[in-house]
XYZ file of C-alpha atoms in Angstrom:
643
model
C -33.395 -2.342 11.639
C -31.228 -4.382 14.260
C -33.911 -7.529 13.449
C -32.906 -6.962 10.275
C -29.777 -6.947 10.964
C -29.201 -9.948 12.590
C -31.770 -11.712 10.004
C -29.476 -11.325 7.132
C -26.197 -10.741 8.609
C -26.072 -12.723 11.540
C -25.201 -9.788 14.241
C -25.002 -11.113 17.528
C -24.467 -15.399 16.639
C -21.755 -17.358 16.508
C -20.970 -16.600 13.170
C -20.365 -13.192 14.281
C -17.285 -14.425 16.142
C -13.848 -15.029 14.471
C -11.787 -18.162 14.497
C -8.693 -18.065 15.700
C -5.606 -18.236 13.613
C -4.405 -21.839 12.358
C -0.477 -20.833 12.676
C 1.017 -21.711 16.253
C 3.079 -19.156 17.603
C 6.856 -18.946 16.602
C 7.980 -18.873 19.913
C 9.392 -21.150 21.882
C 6.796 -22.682 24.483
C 6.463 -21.397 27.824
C 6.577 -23.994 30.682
C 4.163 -22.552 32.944
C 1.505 -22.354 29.846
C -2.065 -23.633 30.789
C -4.722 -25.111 28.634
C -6.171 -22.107 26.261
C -9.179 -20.914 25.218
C -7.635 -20.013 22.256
C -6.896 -22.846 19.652
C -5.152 -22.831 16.322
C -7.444 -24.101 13.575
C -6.272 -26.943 11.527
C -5.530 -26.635 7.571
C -8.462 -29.363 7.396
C -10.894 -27.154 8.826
C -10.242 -24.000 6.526
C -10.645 -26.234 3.386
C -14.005 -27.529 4.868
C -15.244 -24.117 4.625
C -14.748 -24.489 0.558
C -16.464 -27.609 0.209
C -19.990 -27.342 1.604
C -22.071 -29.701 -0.704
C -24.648 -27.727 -2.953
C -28.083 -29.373 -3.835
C -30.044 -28.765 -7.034
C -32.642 -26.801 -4.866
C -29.973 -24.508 -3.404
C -28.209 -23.785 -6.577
C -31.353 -22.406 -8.002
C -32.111 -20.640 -4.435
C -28.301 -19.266 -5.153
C -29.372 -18.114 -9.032
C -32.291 -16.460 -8.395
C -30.646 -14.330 -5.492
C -27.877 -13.579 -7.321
C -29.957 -12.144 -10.554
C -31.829 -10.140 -7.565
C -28.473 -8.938 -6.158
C -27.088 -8.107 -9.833
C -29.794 -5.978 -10.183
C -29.300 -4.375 -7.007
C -25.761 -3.998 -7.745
C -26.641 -1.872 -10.893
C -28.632 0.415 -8.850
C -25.306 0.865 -7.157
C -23.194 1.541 -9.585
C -25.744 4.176 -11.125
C -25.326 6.169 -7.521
C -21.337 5.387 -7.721
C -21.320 7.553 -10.872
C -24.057 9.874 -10.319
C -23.909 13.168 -11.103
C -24.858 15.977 -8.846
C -27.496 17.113 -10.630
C -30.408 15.153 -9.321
C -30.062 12.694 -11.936
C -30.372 10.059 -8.698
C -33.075 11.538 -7.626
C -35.272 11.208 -11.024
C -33.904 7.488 -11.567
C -34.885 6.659 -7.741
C -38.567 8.250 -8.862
C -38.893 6.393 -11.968
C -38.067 3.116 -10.300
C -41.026 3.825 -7.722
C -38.122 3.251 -5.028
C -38.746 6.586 -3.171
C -41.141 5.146 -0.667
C -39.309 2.197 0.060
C -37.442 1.289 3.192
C -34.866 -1.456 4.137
C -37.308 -3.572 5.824
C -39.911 -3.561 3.458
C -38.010 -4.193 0.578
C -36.846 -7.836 3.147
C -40.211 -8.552 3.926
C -40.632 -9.456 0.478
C -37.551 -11.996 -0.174
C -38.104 -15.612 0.184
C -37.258 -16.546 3.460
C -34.887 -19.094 1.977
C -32.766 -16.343 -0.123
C -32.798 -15.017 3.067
C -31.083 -17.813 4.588
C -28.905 -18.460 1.579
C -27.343 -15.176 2.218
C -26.607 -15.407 5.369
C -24.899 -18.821 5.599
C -23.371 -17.408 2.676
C -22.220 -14.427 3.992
C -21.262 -16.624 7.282
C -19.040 -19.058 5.233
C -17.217 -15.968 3.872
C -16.519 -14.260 7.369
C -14.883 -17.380 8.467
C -12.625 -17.886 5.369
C -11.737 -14.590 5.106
C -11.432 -13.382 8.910
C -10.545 -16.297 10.791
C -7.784 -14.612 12.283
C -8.923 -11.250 12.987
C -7.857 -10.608 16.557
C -7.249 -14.112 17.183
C -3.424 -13.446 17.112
C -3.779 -10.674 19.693
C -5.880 -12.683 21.796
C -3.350 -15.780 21.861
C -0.645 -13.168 22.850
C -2.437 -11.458 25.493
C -3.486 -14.885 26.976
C 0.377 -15.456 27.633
C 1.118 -12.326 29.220
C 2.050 -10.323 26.596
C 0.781 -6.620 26.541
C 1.308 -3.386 25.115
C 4.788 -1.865 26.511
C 6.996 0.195 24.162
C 4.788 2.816 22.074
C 5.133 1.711 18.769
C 5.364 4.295 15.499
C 4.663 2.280 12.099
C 6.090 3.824 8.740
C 4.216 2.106 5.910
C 5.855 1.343 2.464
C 5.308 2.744 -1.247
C 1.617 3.713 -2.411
C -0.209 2.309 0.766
C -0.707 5.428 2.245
C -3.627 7.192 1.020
C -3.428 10.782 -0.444
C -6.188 13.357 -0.160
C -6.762 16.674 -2.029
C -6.718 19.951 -0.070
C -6.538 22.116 -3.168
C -8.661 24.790 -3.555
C -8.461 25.893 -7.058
C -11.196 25.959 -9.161
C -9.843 22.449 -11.164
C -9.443 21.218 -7.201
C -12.562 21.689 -5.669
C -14.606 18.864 -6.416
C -11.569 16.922 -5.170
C -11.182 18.596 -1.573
C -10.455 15.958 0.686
C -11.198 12.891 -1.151
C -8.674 10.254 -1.747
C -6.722 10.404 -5.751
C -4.988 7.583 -4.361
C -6.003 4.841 -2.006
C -9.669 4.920 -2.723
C -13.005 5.227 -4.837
C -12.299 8.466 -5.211
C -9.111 7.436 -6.984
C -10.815 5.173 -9.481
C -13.505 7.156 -9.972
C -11.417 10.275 -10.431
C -9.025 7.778 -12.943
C -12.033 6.511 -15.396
C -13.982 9.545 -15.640
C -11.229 12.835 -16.013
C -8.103 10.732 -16.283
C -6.418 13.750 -17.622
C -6.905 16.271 -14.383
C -6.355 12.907 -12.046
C -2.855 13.060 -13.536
C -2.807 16.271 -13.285
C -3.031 15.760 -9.308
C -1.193 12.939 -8.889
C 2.201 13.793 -10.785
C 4.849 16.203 -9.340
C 6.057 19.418 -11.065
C 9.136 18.246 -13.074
C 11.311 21.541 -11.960
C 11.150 21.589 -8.127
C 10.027 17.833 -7.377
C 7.240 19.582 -5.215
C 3.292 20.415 -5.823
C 2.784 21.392 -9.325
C 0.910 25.357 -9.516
C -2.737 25.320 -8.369
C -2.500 21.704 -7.113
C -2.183 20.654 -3.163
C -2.051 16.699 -2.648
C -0.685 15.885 0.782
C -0.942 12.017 2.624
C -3.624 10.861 5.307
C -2.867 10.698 8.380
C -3.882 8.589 11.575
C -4.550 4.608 11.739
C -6.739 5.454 8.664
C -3.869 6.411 6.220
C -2.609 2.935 5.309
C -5.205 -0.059 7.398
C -7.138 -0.268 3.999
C -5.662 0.902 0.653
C -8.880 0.815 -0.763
C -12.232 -0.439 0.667
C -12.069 -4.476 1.421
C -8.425 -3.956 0.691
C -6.542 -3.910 4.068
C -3.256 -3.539 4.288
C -2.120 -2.731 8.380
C -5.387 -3.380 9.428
C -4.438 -6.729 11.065
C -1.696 -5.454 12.986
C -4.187 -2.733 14.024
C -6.811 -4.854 15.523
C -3.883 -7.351 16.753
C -1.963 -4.526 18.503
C -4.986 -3.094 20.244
C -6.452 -6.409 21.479
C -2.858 -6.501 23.602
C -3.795 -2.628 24.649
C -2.176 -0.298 21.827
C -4.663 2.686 21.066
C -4.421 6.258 19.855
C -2.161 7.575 22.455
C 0.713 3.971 22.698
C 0.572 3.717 18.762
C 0.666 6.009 15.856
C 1.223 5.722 11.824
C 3.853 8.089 10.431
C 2.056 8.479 6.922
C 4.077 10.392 4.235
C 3.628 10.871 0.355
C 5.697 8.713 -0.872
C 5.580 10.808 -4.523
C 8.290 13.085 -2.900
C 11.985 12.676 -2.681
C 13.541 12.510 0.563
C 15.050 16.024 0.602
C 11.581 17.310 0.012
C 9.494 15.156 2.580
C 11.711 17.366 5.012
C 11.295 21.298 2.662
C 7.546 20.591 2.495
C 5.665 18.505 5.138
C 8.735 18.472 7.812
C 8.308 14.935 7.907
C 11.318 13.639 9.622
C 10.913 16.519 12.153
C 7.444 15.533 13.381
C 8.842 12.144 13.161
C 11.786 13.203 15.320
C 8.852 15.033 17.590
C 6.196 12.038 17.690
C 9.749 9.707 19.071
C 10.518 11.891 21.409
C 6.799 12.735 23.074
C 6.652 9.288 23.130
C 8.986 8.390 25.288
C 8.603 11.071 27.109
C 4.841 10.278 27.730
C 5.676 6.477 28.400
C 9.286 6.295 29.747
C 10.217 3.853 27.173
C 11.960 4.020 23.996
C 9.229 3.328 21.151
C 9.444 0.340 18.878
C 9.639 1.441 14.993
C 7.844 -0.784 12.764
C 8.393 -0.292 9.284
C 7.567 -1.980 5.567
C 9.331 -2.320 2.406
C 9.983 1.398 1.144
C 9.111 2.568 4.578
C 12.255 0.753 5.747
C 14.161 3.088 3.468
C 12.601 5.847 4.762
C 13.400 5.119 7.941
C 16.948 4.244 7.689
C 17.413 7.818 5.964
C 15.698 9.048 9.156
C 18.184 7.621 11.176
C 21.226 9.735 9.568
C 19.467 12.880 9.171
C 18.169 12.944 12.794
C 21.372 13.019 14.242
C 23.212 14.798 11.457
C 24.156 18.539 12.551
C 22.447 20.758 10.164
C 19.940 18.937 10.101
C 18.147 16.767 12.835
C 20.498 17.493 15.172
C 19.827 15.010 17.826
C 23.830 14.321 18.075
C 25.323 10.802 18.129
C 23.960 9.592 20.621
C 20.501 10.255 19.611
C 19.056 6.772 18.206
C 20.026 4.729 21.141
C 18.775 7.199 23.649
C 15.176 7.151 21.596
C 14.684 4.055 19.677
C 14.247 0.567 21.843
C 14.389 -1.701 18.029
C 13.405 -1.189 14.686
C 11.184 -4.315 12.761
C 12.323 -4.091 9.395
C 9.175 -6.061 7.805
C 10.274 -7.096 3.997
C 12.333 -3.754 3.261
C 13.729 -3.155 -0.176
C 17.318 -2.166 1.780
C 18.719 -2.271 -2.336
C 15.985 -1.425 -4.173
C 13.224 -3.404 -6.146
C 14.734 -4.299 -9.575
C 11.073 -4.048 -10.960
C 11.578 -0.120 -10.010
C 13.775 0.473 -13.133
C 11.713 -1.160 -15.955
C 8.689 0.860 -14.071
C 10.763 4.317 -15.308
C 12.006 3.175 -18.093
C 9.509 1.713 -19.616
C 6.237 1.895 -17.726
C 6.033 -2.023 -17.639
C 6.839 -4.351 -15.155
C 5.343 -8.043 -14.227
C 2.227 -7.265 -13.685
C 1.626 -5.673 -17.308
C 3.849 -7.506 -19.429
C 1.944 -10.815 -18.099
C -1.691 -9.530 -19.470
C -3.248 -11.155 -21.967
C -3.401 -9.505 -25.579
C -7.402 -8.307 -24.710
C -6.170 -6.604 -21.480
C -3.092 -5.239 -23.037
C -4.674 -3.914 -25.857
C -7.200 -2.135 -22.818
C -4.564 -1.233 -20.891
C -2.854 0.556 -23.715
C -5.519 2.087 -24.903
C -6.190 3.643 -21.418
C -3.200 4.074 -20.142
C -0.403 3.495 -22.283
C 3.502 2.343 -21.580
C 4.632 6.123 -22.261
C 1.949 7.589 -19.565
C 2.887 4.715 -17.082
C 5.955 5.955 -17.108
C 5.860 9.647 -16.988
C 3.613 9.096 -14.190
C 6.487 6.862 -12.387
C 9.442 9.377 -13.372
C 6.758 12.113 -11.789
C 7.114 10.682 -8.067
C 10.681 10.849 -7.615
C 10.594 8.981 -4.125
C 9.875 5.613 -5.976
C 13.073 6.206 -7.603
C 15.052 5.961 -4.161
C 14.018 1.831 -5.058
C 16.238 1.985 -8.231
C 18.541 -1.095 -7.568
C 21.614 -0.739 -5.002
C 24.630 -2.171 -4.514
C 25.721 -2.667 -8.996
C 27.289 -5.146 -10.499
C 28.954 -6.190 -7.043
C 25.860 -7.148 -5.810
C 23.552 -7.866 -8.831
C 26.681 -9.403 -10.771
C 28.095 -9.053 -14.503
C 27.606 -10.387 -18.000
C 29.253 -14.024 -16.404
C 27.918 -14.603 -13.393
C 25.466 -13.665 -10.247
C 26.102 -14.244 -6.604
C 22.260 -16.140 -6.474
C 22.896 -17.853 -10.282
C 21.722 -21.695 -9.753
C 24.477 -24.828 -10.382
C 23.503 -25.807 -14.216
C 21.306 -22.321 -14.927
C 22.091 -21.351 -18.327
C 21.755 -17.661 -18.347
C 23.225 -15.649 -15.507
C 20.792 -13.056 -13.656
C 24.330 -11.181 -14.050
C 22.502 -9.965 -17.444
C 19.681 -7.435 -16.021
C 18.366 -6.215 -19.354
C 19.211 -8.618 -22.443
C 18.803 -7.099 -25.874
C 17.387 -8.439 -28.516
C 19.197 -7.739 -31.816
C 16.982 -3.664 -32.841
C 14.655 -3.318 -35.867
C 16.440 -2.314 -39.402
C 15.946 1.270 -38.443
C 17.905 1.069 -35.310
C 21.908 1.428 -35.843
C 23.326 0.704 -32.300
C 22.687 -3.053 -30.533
C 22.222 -2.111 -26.280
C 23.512 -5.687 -25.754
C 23.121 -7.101 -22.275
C 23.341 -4.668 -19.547
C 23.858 -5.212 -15.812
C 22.603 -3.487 -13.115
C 25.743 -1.096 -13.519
C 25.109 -0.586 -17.156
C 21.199 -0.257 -17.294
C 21.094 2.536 -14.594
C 23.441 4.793 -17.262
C 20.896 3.648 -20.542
C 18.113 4.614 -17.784
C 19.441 8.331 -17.654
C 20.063 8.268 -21.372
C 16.615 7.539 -22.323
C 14.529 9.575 -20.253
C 14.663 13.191 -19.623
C 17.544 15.437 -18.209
C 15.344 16.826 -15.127
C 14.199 13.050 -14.291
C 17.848 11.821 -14.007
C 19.370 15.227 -13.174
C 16.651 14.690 -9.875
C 17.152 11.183 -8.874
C 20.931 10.911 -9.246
C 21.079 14.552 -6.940
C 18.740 12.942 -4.287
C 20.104 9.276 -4.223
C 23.278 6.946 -4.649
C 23.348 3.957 -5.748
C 27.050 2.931 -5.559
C 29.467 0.738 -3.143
C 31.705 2.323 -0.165
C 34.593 0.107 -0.179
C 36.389 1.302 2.964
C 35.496 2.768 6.355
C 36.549 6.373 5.541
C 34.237 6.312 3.093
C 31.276 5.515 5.144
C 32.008 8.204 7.465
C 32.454 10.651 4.745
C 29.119 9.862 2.993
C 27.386 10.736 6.794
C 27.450 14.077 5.827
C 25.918 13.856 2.663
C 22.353 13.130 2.480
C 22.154 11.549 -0.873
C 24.222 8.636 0.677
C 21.964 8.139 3.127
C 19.272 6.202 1.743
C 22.037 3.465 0.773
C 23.339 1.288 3.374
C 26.470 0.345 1.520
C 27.595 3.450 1.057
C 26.420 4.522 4.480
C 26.686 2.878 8.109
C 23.862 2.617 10.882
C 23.940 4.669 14.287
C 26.366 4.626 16.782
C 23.287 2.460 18.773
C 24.155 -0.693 20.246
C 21.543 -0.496 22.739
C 19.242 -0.697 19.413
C 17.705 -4.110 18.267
C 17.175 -4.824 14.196
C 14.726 -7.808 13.598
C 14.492 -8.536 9.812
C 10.902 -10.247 8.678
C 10.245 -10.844 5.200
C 9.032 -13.904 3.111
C 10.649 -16.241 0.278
C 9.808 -18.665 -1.874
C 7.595 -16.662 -4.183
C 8.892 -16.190 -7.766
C 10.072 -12.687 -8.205
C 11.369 -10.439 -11.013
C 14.989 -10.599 -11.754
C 15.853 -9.571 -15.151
C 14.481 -8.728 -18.409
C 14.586 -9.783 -21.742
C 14.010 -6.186 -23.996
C 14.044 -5.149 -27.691
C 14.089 -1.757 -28.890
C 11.881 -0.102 -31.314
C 10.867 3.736 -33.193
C 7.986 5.478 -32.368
C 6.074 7.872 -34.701
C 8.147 10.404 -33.468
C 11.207 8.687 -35.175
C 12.120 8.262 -31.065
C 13.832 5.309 -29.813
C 12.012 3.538 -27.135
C 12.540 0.257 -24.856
C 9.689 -2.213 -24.397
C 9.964 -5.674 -22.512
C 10.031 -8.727 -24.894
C 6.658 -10.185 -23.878
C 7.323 -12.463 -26.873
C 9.946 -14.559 -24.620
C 8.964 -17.171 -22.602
C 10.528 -20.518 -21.188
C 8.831 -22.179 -18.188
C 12.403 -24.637 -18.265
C 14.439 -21.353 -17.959
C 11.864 -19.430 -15.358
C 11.176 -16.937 -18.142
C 7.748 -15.320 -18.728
C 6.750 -12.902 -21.460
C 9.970 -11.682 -20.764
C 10.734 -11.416 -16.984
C 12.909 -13.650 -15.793
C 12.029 -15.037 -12.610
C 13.702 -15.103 -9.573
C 13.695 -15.630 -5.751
C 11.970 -12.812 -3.624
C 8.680 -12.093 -1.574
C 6.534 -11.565 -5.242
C 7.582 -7.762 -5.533
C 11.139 -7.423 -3.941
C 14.258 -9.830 -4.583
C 15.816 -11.954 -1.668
C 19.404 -9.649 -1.973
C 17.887 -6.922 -1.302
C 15.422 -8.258 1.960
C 18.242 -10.428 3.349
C 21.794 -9.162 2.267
C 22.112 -6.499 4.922
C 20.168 -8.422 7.508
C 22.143 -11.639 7.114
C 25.959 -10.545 6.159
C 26.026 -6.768 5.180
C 25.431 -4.957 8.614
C 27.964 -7.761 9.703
C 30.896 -6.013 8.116
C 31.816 -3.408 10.934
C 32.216 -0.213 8.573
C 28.220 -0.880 8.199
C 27.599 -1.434 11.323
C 30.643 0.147 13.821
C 27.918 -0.151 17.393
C 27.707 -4.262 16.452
C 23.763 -3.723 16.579
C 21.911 -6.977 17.393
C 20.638 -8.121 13.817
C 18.375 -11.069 14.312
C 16.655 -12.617 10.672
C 13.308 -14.499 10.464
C 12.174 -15.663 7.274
C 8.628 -16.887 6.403
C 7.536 -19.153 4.106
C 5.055 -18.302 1.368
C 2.919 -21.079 2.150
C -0.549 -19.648 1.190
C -3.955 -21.303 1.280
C -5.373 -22.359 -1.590
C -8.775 -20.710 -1.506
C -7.605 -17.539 0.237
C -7.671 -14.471 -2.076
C -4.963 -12.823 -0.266
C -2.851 -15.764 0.562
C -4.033 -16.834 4.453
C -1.994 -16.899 7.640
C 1.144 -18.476 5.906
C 1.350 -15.933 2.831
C 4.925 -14.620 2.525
C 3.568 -11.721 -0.486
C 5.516 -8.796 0.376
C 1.864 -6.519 1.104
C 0.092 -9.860 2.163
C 2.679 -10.792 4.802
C 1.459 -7.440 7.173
C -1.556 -10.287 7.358
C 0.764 -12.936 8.018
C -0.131 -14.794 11.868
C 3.647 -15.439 12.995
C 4.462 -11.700 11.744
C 1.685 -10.119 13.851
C 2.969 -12.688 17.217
C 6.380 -11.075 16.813
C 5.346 -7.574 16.321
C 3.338 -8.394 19.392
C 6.669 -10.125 21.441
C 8.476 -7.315 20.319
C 6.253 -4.305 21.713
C 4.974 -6.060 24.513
C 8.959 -6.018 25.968
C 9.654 -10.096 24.551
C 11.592 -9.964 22.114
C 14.140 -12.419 23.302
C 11.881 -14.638 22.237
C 12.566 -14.442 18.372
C 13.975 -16.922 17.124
C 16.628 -16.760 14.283
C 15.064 -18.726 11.329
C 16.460 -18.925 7.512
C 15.057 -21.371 5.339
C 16.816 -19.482 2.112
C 20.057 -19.734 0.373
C 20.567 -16.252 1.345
C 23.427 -16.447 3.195
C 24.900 -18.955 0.470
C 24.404 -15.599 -1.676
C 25.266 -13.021 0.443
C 29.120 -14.724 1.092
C 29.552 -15.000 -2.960
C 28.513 -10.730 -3.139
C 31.442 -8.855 -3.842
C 32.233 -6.681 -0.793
C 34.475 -7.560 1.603
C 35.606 -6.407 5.290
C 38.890 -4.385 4.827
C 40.681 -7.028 6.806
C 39.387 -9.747 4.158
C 40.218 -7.774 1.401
C-alpha cells in the first residue's frame, strides 16, 4: 500500500513539499538578515499552475478517468447514505467488489490515468497549499519562536457542535457533529425536522430544549476545519506550531455560540474555564498569554474582559487583565455588530439568499423556507449580540451617513427602505434607520425573542464618563463598547487586523406583504437592482471585509477607544488593514484575501500572529489604506471636552 501510495499520490517527491507563501513579510527588514532558504513565490508563478497546456490525447486520458472516478464517486455516495441495515453490504456483493483490494483494483488502470492523476492531483496541492507552513517557516528562520501561550476564541458558527444526548430521538446522534460537519448535512437532508429539533434553543430559558444535549467541540479540532476540506484556523495551526506552539503553549477556547452570554457562564462555565485556562497558563509559562480572537469571538472576548474582573462575578479585581493578558489580536471583530445580523432575524434572508437565482430560490424555499431561516436564527440568541451597535449616531439618519460617498444619491443613513405595501396593507414602514429598524425588529417577531435579546444585550450610546462606569456593573452593557469602557490595563496591547475593499451589505431595500395567515411579513426587495447605485436584488452594497462593515471593524480601533471614557488606561491600539487582493484562480481567495473567514488564511495575518506570540510585536506596523478614519471623525460621539 505505501507503493501505491506514492504511485498515485506522490508521497515522498517533490510534489509532496509545499511552496512557500508569495506575500513578503509586513515587517520591516532586519539588517542582520542572511540569504533564505525560504523564498516568496511570484504572482507569475501561481498563475502558471492554471495554464498547463492540454493536448487532444490528454483530454481524452482526462475523460475517460473522470467517467471512471464518477462512477467511483457514486459508490461513495451510496456508503455516505447507507443505512445500517446491511444494505452496503448486499450492494458491495452484487457489484462483485467484496474480493477486491486497493491494489488490485490499480493494477488494472492505464498507467497513463495513473499519471494523469497524479500530476493532477500535484498541480492542485501546489495551488491550493502553497503556503502551508511556509509562513511559519519564514518566521522561525528570523528568530522568531513560540513565547507567550496563546488562547484563540473563534467567531460565530465555526466551532463545531456535537451531540451528547442520550434520549431515544438522540442516540443515533451521540457525538457526531449537527453543525460543522457531514454529520450536519447528512442529519439536514435526511430528518430536517429532528436536526432542528437539535440545533434550536428552547424559547423559555435560552438553554437546551427537554431531551436534547448539544454542547461545542473542543481542542485544536473544534474550529481548524468547519467541515471537511473546509479549514478555517487550520493555517494558523500548522503556522503556530512550525515556530513551536503545541498542545500545552496553545489552546482553542471553543463555545456554542447558539447561547447568550449570560448562559455560556449558567451552563458550560465558559468564562470561568476561560478565566482558569489564562491563569494556568501563565502560571505554567511565566508569561502573560496572547488572546487571539475572530469576528464574534472578539465580542466574546471583550464581554470576558468585564465579567472577569467584575465582583459577583469573575472576580479577578481591577487589576486583573493587565496582570494576565500580555495583548489581545482582534482579527476582523464585529465590535458593532454585522448589519446582515438583523435582516437574518427578521426575515431569514440576507446576501447570500436574496442573490440566488429564481431555480435555487425556488429550492431553497422549498427546503428551507424564509420563515424557518429565521426561527432558526431568533433560536440562537448569541447571534443576536451582532444586532447593529452604536444607532443612528453611528449608522446615521434618513439624511445622511458618516461613510455616505461625495455625489451618492441615497444615504446608507436609510437601513431598511420601504417600498410603498400591497392594497391589503394599511400602514407604509417608510425608511428606517438603524435606530428605527431595531424597534420594527421587536414588533414583528415574538415577545420571548425580543423580551431575550434586549435583557441580554444593549445596543445604545454612553454619552458621558459616568455612564460608562455605571454600565460596568451591568452585564448587558458589556458586550457594547460604547456603552462600556476597556480594563484598567495599560500594560495590555490591542492590534486590530481585518480586511477592506470587499463589497459588503449596508442597507436594504424591503416591501411588505400577507401571508395565508392574514400575517404581515417583511421580505427583501430582490426585485431592486442598480449596478450605478451599488444595489443588488436589494442589498445595497457597501464597504466591509464581505460579511462585516468597515464601522464596525475599524471605528473602535481607529478613533473610538481613543476617546478616554472608552479607554481610561490609554491602551496601545495599533490598526493594520489588509487588502482583499485575492488570486484569481484560488477558491478561497489566496495569500492576499481580505474575506472576513478567508483572511485566518491570509500570509501577512499569520506573520503577525507569529511577531506577536513569539515576543515581536514592535514590529507591527500601523497600516490604513481605508477612509475609515475619514468616517470615524464624521460619527456622532464626541469626547466630553469636544462636546
Amino acid at each position: 500500500m505505501s507503493d501505491l501510495r506514492r504511485r498515485i499520490f506522490g508521497v515522498g517527491s517533490t510534489d509532496s513539499t509545499p511552496a512557500s507563501s508569495r506575500e513578503p513579510s509586513p515587517a520591516p527588514p532586519r539588517k542582520d538578515d542572511g540569504p533564505s532558504e525560504y523564498k516568496v513565490v511570484p504572482a507569475a508563478q501561481l498563475n502558471k499552475l492554471t495554464k498547463s497546456k492540454r493536448t487532444g490525447g490528454g483530454l481524452k486520458r482526462r475523460n475517460a478517468w473522470m467517467f471512471g472516478l464518477g462512477g467511483l464517486f457514486g459508490v461513495l455516495i451510496a456508503v455516505l447514505l447507507a443505512s445500517p441495515n446491511g444494505s452496503m453490504d448486499k450492494l458491495v456483493e452484487l457489484a462483485g467488489l467484496q474480493d477486491m483490494s486497493l491494489d488490485s483494483l490499480f493494477d488494472v488502470l492505464p498507467a497513463g490515468m495513473i499519471k494523469d492523476v497524479q500530476n493532477l492531483q500535484s498541480q492542485e496541492k501546489k495551488l491550493v497549499d502553497y503556503d502551508s507552513f511556509s509562513v511559519g517557516l519564514h518566521a522561525r528562520s528570523q528568530g522568531i519562536e513560540a513565547k507567550h501561550p496563546v488562547i484563540m476564541i473563534p467567531g460565530v458558527i465555526s466551532t463545531g457542535l456535537e451531540s451528547w444526548g442520550t434520549e431515544e430521538q438522540s442516540r443515533q446522534y451521540f457525538r457526531k457533529r449537527l453543525w460543522g460537519s457531514w454529520s450536519m448535512m447528512r442529519a439536514l437532508v435526511l430528518d430536517k425536522a429532528s436536526w432542528k429539533r437539535h440545533i434550536m434553543l428552547d424559547k423559555a430559558t435560552g438553554l437546551d430544549p427537554p431531551g436534547i444535549k448539544l454542547r461545542a467541540a473542543q481542542g485544536f479540532d473544534a474550529a481548524d476545519f468547519f467541515i471537511t476540506g473546509y479549514w478555517i484556523w487550520n493555517k494558523i495551526l500548522e503556522n503556530l506550531a512550525t515556530i513551536g506552539y503545541d498542545p500545552t503553549n496553545a489552546f482553542t477556547a471553543a463555545y456554542d455560540w447558539r447561547l447568550n452570554y449570560m448562559n455560556l457562564e449558567i451552563r458550560d462555565q465558559y468564562f470561568t474555564r476561560l478565566k482558569n485556562y489564562i491563569e494556568l497558563a501563565n502560571k505554567v509559562s511565566g508569561l502573560k498569554p496572547v488572546l487571539l480572537s475572530h469576528s464574534m469571538g472578539s465580542q466574546v472576548l471583550y464581554y470576558f474582559l468585564h465579567w472577569v474582573e467584575a465582583e459577583g462575578y469573575g472576580g479577578g479585581g481591577p487589576s486583573w487583565v493587565n496582570d494576565h493578558v500580555e495583548a489581545w489580536i482582534n482579527i476582523s471583530g464585529c465590535m458593532l455588530g454585522a448589519l446582515k445580523d438583523l435582516p437574518a432575524v427578521l426575515s431569514g434572508e440576507m446576501k447570500d439568499t436574496a442573490q440566488l437565482n429564481a431555480f435555487a430560490v425556488y429550492g431553497l424555499e422549498r427546503f428551507l423556507s424564509r420563515q424557518e431561516r429565521a426561527d432558526i436564527f431568533r433560536a440562537m440568541p448569541g447571534m443576536s449580540s451582532m444586532l447593529p451597535i452604536g444607532g443612528d449616531e453611528v449608522w446615521g439618519n434618513s439624511t445622511w451617513a458618516p461613510d455616505d460617498k461625495p455625489g451618492q444619491n441615497i444615504t446608507f443613513g436609510n437601513f431598511l427602505k420601504f417600498r410603498k405595501p400591497d392594497t391589503n396593507l394599511t400602514e407604509d414602514p417608510g425608511n428606517l434607520t438603524v435606530s428605527q429598524a431595531l424597534p420594527y425588529l421587536w414588533d414583528h417577531t415574538d415577545d420571548w425573542y425580543s423580551d431575550a435579546v434586549r435583557h441580554a444585550y444593549s445596543q445604545g450610546v454612553a454619552h458621558t464618563r459616568k455612564e460608562v462606569e455605571a454600565n460596568q456593573k451591568i452585564p448587558r452593557h458589556w458586550v457594547n463598547p460604547l456603552e462600556s469602557r476597556l480594563p484598567l490595563a495599560p500594560d495590555m496591547k490591542i492590534y486590530c487586523f481585518y480586511g477592506v475593499g470587499k463589497p459588503t451589505e449596508r442597507a436594504y431595500f424591503y416591501r411588505e406583504e400577507v401571508d395565508s395567515q392574514n400575517r404581515t411579513m417583511a421580505a427583501i426587495d430582490t426585485t431592486i437592482t442598480n449596478a450605478n447605485l451599488s444595489i443588488d436584488h436589494g442589498v445595497v452594497m457597501g464597504e466591509g471585509d464581505g460579511t462585516v462593515n468597515l464601522l464596525s471593524t475599524g471605528y473602535m480601533c481607529n478613533r473610538g477607544w481613543k476617546i478616554p471614557r472608552y479607554n481610561p488606561a490609554n491602551i496601545s491600539v495599533k490598526v493594520h488593514e489588509m487588502r482583499h487582493e485575492p488570486d484569481r484562480f484560488s477558491p478561497r481567495g489566496g495569500p492576499n484575501t481580505g474575506d472576513h473567514v478567508d483572511i485566518l488564511g491570509r500570509s501577512s495575518l499569520n506573520d503577525l500572529i507569529l511577531r506577536i506570540a513569539g515576543g515581536r510585536g514592535e514590529m507591527v506596523e500601523e497600516v490604513v489604506y481605508s477612509d475609515i478614519r475619514e468616517y470615524a471623525g464624521k460619527v456622532k460621539i464626541y469626547d466630553e471636552d469636544e462636546a
